[in-house]
Amino acid sequence: MSPTFNVICSFALTYGFPMAFAARELWVLNRNEGRGDGGDRAPVAPKPLPDCLIPKLAPKALQDRQREDALELV
């Protein structure tokens, strides 16, 4: 194998295949597939958050006491 052919193959494998694969993925991602502009599709309902991600508010009396403690520090 000549050095020139080796460099061409190395360049093609290093840059050619990943670029071709990325271009293919973008083309598949942006493909319309005859669905129109998407206005006729129903929106997807969001999944509810788990309980651990929903902030729990403290009772009103505890919130007022925390504010009083913070004012005493100032």
Short mmCIF file of N, CA, C and O in Angstrom, two decimals:
data_model
loop_
_atom_site.label_atom_id
_atom_site.label_comp_id
_atom_site.label_asym_id
_atom_site.label_seq_id
_atom_site.Cartn_x
_atom_site.Cartn_y
_atom_site.Cartn_z
N MET A 1 0.86 -1.16 0.00
CA MET A 1 0.00 0.00 0.00
C MET A 1 0.92 1.23 0.00
O MET A 1 1.82 1.35 0.82
N SER A 2 0.59 2.15 -0.88
CA SER A 2 1.42 3.35 -0.98
C SER A 2 1.09 4.30 0.16
O SER A 2 -0.01 4.27 0.72
N PRO A 3 2.04 5.16 0.52
CA PRO A 3 1.78 6.11 1.59
C PRO A 3 0.61 7.05 1.27
O PRO A 3 -0.15 7.41 2.16
N THR A 4 0.46 7.43 0.02
CA THR A 4 -0.63 8.31 -0.37
C THR A 4 -1.98 7.63 -0.14
O THR A 4 -2.91 8.23 0.41
N PHE A 5 -2.08 6.37 -0.56
CA PHE A 5 -3.32 5.63 -0.37
C PHE A 5 -3.62 5.44 1.12
O PHE A 5 -4.77 5.52 1.56
N ASN A 6 -2.58 5.22 1.90
CA ASN A 6 -2.74 5.07 3.34
C ASN A 6 -3.28 6.36 3.96
O ASN A 6 -4.18 6.33 4.81
N VAL A 7 -2.76 7.51 3.55
CA VAL A 7 -3.23 8.79 4.08
C VAL A 7 -4.67 9.04 3.66
O VAL A 7 -5.50 9.49 4.46
N ILE A 8 -5.01 8.73 2.42
CA ILE A 8 -6.39 8.94 1.94
C ILE A 8 -7.36 8.05 2.72
O ILE A 8 -8.43 8.51 3.15
N CYS A 9 -7.01 6.80 2.92
CA CYS A 9 -7.89 5.90 3.68
C CYS A 9 -8.03 6.35 5.14
O CYS A 9 -9.12 6.31 5.71
N SER A 10 -6.93 6.77 5.72
CA SER A 10 -6.96 7.24 7.10
C SER A 10 -7.85 8.48 7.23
O SER A 10 -8.65 8.59 8.17
N PHE A 11 -7.71 9.41 6.29
CA PHE A 11 -8.54 10.62 6.32
C PHE A 11 -10.02 10.27 6.15
O PHE A 11 -10.87 10.80 6.85
N ALA A 12 -10.30 9.35 5.22
CA ALA A 12 -11.69 8.97 4.97
C ALA A 12 -12.32 8.32 6.19
O ALA A 12 -13.47 8.58 6.54
N LEU A 13 -11.55 7.45 6.87
CA LEU A 13 -12.09 6.80 8.06
C LEU A 13 -12.20 7.77 9.23
O LEU A 13 -13.13 7.68 10.04
N THR A 14 -11.26 8.69 9.34
CA THR A 14 -11.26 9.61 10.47
C THR A 14 -12.33 10.67 10.34
O THR A 14 -13.04 10.97 11.30
N TYR A 15 -12.46 11.25 9.16
CA TYR A 15 -13.38 12.37 8.98
C TYR A 15 -14.57 12.06 8.07
O TYR A 15 -15.65 12.59 8.26
N GLY A 16 -14.37 11.21 7.10
CA GLY A 16 -15.42 10.94 6.12
C GLY A 16 -16.61 10.20 6.69
O GLY A 16 -17.76 10.63 6.57
N PHE A 17 -16.35 9.06 7.32
CA PHE A 17 -17.45 8.26 7.85
C PHE A 17 -18.23 8.99 8.94
O PHE A 17 -19.47 9.02 8.90
N PRO A 18 -17.58 9.60 9.94
CA PRO A 18 -18.36 10.31 10.95
C PRO A 18 -19.17 11.46 10.37
O PRO A 18 -20.31 11.69 10.79
N MET A 19 -18.62 12.18 9.40
CA MET A 19 -19.37 13.28 8.79
C MET A 19 -20.55 12.75 7.98
O MET A 19 -21.65 13.31 8.01
N ALA A 20 -20.35 11.65 7.25
CA ALA A 20 -21.45 11.05 6.49
C ALA A 20 -22.54 10.54 7.44
O ALA A 20 -23.74 10.72 7.19
N PHE A 21 -22.13 9.92 8.53
CA PHE A 21 -23.10 9.42 9.50
C PHE A 21 -23.87 10.57 10.15
O PHE A 21 -25.09 10.49 10.33
N ALA A 22 -23.18 11.66 10.50
CA ALA A 22 -23.85 12.82 11.10
C ALA A 22 -24.82 13.46 10.11
O ALA A 22 -25.94 13.84 10.48
N ALA A 23 -24.42 13.57 8.85
CA ALA A 23 -25.30 14.14 7.83
C ALA A 23 -26.54 13.26 7.65
O ALA A 23 -27.66 13.76 7.51
N ARG A 24 -26.35 11.94 7.67
CA ARG A 24 -27.50 11.03 7.54
C ARG A 24 -28.46 11.19 8.73
O ARG A 24 -29.67 11.23 8.56
N GLU A 25 -27.91 11.29 9.94
CA GLU A 25 -28.76 11.45 11.12
C GLU A 25 -29.54 12.77 11.06
O GLU A 25 -30.71 12.80 11.42
N LEU A 26 -28.91 13.83 10.62
CA LEU A 26 -29.62 15.11 10.47
C LEU A 26 -30.71 15.01 9.42
O LEU A 26 -31.79 15.55 9.59
N TRP A 27 -30.42 14.30 8.34
CA TRP A 27 -31.42 14.17 7.28
C TRP A 27 -32.61 13.37 7.78
O TRP A 27 -33.76 13.72 7.55
N VAL A 28 -32.36 12.29 8.52
CA VAL A 28 -33.45 11.48 9.06
C VAL A 28 -34.23 12.27 10.10
O VAL A 28 -35.46 12.18 10.17
N LEU A 29 -33.54 13.07 10.89
CA LEU A 29 -34.20 13.86 11.93
C LEU A 29 -35.12 14.91 11.34
O LEU A 29 -36.22 15.15 11.84
N ASN A 30 -34.70 15.55 10.26
CA ASN A 30 -35.47 16.63 9.66
C ASN A 30 -36.42 16.17 8.57
O ASN A 30 -37.09 16.98 7.96
N ARG A 31 -36.48 14.88 8.33
CA ARG A 31 -37.34 14.36 7.27
C ARG A 31 -38.81 14.59 7.63
O ARG A 31 -39.22 14.40 8.78
N ASN A 32 -39.58 15.01 6.67
CA ASN A 32 -40.98 15.35 6.92
C ASN A 32 -41.88 14.13 6.86
O ASN A 32 -42.87 14.05 7.56
N GLU A 33 -41.60 13.17 6.01
CA GLU A 33 -42.36 11.94 5.84
C GLU A 33 -43.83 12.19 5.52
O GLU A 33 -44.70 11.42 5.91
N GLY A 34 -44.14 13.28 4.84
CA GLY A 34 -45.50 13.52 4.38
C GLY A 34 -46.50 13.80 5.46
O GLY A 34 -47.69 13.60 5.28
N ARG A 35 -46.09 14.28 6.60
CA ARG A 35 -47.03 14.54 7.69
C ARG A 35 -47.53 15.96 7.70
O ARG A 35 -48.17 16.39 8.64
N GLY A 36 -47.21 16.72 6.69
CA GLY A 36 -47.64 18.11 6.67
C GLY A 36 -46.72 18.95 7.55
O GLY A 36 -45.58 18.59 7.80
N ASP A 37 -47.25 20.07 8.01
CA ASP A 37 -46.41 20.96 8.83
C ASP A 37 -46.45 20.60 10.31
O ASP A 37 -45.87 21.28 11.13
N GLY A 38 -47.16 19.55 10.66
CA GLY A 38 -47.21 19.13 12.05
C GLY A 38 -48.37 19.75 12.81
O GLY A 38 -48.54 19.48 13.99
N GLY A 39 -49.18 20.58 12.17
CA GLY A 39 -50.29 21.23 12.85
C GLY A 39 -51.42 20.29 13.18
O GLY A 39 -52.21 20.54 14.07
N ASP A 40 -51.52 19.16 12.47
CA ASP A 40 -52.62 18.24 12.71
C ASP A 40 -52.29 17.19 13.77
O ASP A 40 -53.15 16.42 14.15
N ARG A 41 -51.07 17.19 14.26
CA ARG A 41 -50.70 16.23 15.29
C ARG A 41 -51.12 16.73 16.67
O ARG A 41 -51.00 17.92 16.96
N ALA A 42 -51.57 15.82 17.49
CA ALA A 42 -51.97 16.19 18.85
C ALA A 42 -50.72 16.40 19.70
O ALA A 42 -49.74 15.66 19.57
N PRO A 43 -50.72 17.40 20.58
CA PRO A 43 -49.55 17.60 21.44
C PRO A 43 -49.41 16.46 22.44
O PRO A 43 -50.40 15.87 22.87
N VAL A 44 -48.20 16.16 22.78
CA VAL A 44 -47.91 15.09 23.72
C VAL A 44 -48.05 15.65 25.13
O VAL A 44 -47.51 16.70 25.46
N ALA A 45 -48.81 14.94 25.95
CA ALA A 45 -49.00 15.37 27.34
C ALA A 45 -47.72 15.13 28.12
O ALA A 45 -47.10 14.08 28.01
N PRO A 46 -47.28 16.11 28.92
CA PRO A 46 -46.06 15.91 29.70
C PRO A 46 -46.29 14.90 30.82
O PRO A 46 -47.38 14.75 31.35
N LYS A 47 -45.23 14.19 31.15
CA LYS A 47 -45.31 13.22 32.25
C LYS A 47 -45.30 13.97 33.57
O LYS A 47 -44.63 14.98 33.72
N PRO A 48 -46.04 13.47 34.56
CA PRO A 48 -46.02 14.15 35.87
C PRO A 48 -44.66 13.96 36.55
O PRO A 48 -43.99 12.96 36.37
N LEU A 49 -44.29 14.96 37.34
CA LEU A 49 -43.02 14.89 38.05
C LEU A 49 -43.12 13.94 39.23
O LEU A 49 -44.18 13.81 39.85
N PRO A 50 -42.03 13.26 39.56
CA PRO A 50 -42.04 12.44 40.76
C PRO A 50 -42.16 13.32 42.01
O PRO A 50 -41.82 14.50 41.99
N ASP A 51 -42.64 12.74 43.08
CA ASP A 51 -42.86 13.49 44.32
C ASP A 51 -41.57 14.13 44.85
O ASP A 51 -41.61 15.20 45.45
N CYS A 52 -40.44 13.49 44.60
CA CYS A 52 -39.19 14.02 45.13
C CYS A 52 -38.77 15.31 44.41
O CYS A 52 -37.94 16.05 44.91
N LEU A 53 -39.31 15.59 43.24
CA LEU A 53 -38.96 16.79 42.50
C LEU A 53 -39.95 17.93 42.69
O LEU A 53 -39.72 19.04 42.22
N ILE A 54 -41.07 17.67 43.35
CA ILE A 54 -42.07 18.71 43.59
C ILE A 54 -41.74 19.38 44.92
O ILE A 54 -41.66 18.72 45.96
N PRO A 55 -41.51 20.70 44.90
CA PRO A 55 -41.16 21.38 46.16
C PRO A 55 -42.34 21.38 47.13
O PRO A 55 -43.48 21.62 46.76
N LYS A 56 -42.03 21.08 48.36
CA LYS A 56 -43.05 21.07 49.41
C LYS A 56 -42.90 22.36 50.21
O LYS A 56 -41.82 22.66 50.72
N LEU A 57 -43.97 23.12 50.31
CA LEU A 57 -43.94 24.37 51.06
C LEU A 57 -44.20 24.09 52.53
O LEU A 57 -45.03 23.24 52.89
N ALA A 58 -43.48 24.79 53.36
CA ALA A 58 -43.67 24.65 54.80
C ALA A 58 -44.99 25.32 55.19
O ALA A 58 -45.50 26.18 54.48
N PRO A 59 -45.55 24.94 56.32
CA PRO A 59 -46.77 25.61 56.78
C PRO A 59 -46.54 27.11 56.95
O PRO A 59 -45.42 27.56 57.16
N LYS A 60 -47.60 27.87 56.86
CA LYS A 60 -47.52 29.33 56.90
C LYS A 60 -46.86 29.83 58.19
O LYS A 60 -46.05 30.75 58.16
N ALA A 61 -47.17 29.23 59.33
CA ALA A 61 -46.59 29.68 60.60
C ALA A 61 -45.08 29.48 60.61
O ALA A 61 -44.33 30.33 61.09
N LEU A 62 -44.61 28.38 60.05
CA LEU A 62 -43.17 28.12 60.02
C LEU A 62 -42.47 29.10 59.09
O LEU A 62 -41.38 29.57 59.39
N GLN A 63 -43.11 29.45 57.97
CA GLN A 63 -42.52 30.43 57.05
C GLN A 63 -42.40 31.79 57.73
O GLN A 63 -41.38 32.48 57.58
N ASP A 64 -43.43 32.20 58.49
CA ASP A 64 -43.38 33.49 59.19
C ASP A 64 -42.26 33.49 60.23
O ASP A 64 -41.55 34.47 60.39
N ARG A 65 -42.08 32.35 60.93
CA ARG A 65 -41.04 32.29 61.95
C ARG A 65 -39.66 32.36 61.31
O ARG A 65 -38.75 32.99 61.84
N GLN A 66 -39.49 31.73 60.16
CA GLN A 66 -38.21 31.79 59.47
C GLN A 66 -37.91 33.23 59.05
O GLN A 66 -36.77 33.67 59.13
N ARG A 67 -38.93 33.97 58.64
CA ARG A 67 -38.72 35.36 58.27
C ARG A 67 -38.33 36.19 59.49
O ARG A 67 -37.46 37.05 59.42
N GLU A 68 -38.96 35.90 60.63
CA GLU A 68 -38.64 36.63 61.86
C GLU A 68 -37.19 36.34 62.27
O GLU A 68 -36.46 37.26 62.65
N ASP A 69 -36.78 35.09 62.17
CA ASP A 69 -35.39 34.74 62.52
C ASP A 69 -34.43 35.43 61.59
O ASP A 69 -33.36 35.89 62.01
N ALA A 70 -34.76 35.55 60.35
CA ALA A 70 -33.87 36.20 59.38
C ALA A 70 -33.79 37.70 59.67
O ALA A 70 -32.72 38.30 59.53
N LEU A 71 -34.89 38.30 60.08
CA LEU A 71 -34.86 39.73 60.39
C LEU A 71 -34.04 40.01 61.64
O LEU A 71 -33.44 41.06 61.78
N GLU A 72 -34.04 39.07 62.61
CA GLU A 72 -33.27 39.26 63.83
C GLU A 72 -31.76 39.26 63.53
O GLU A 72 -30.99 39.90 64.22
N LEU A 73 -31.35 38.53 62.49
CA LEU A 73 -29.94 38.46 62.15
C LEU A 73 -29.44 39.75 61.49
O LEU A 73 -28.25 40.03 61.53
N VAL A 74 -30.34 40.52 60.92
CA VAL A 74 -29.92 41.73 60.21
C VAL A 74 -29.64 42.84 61.12
O VAL A 74 -29.62 43.13 62.14
#
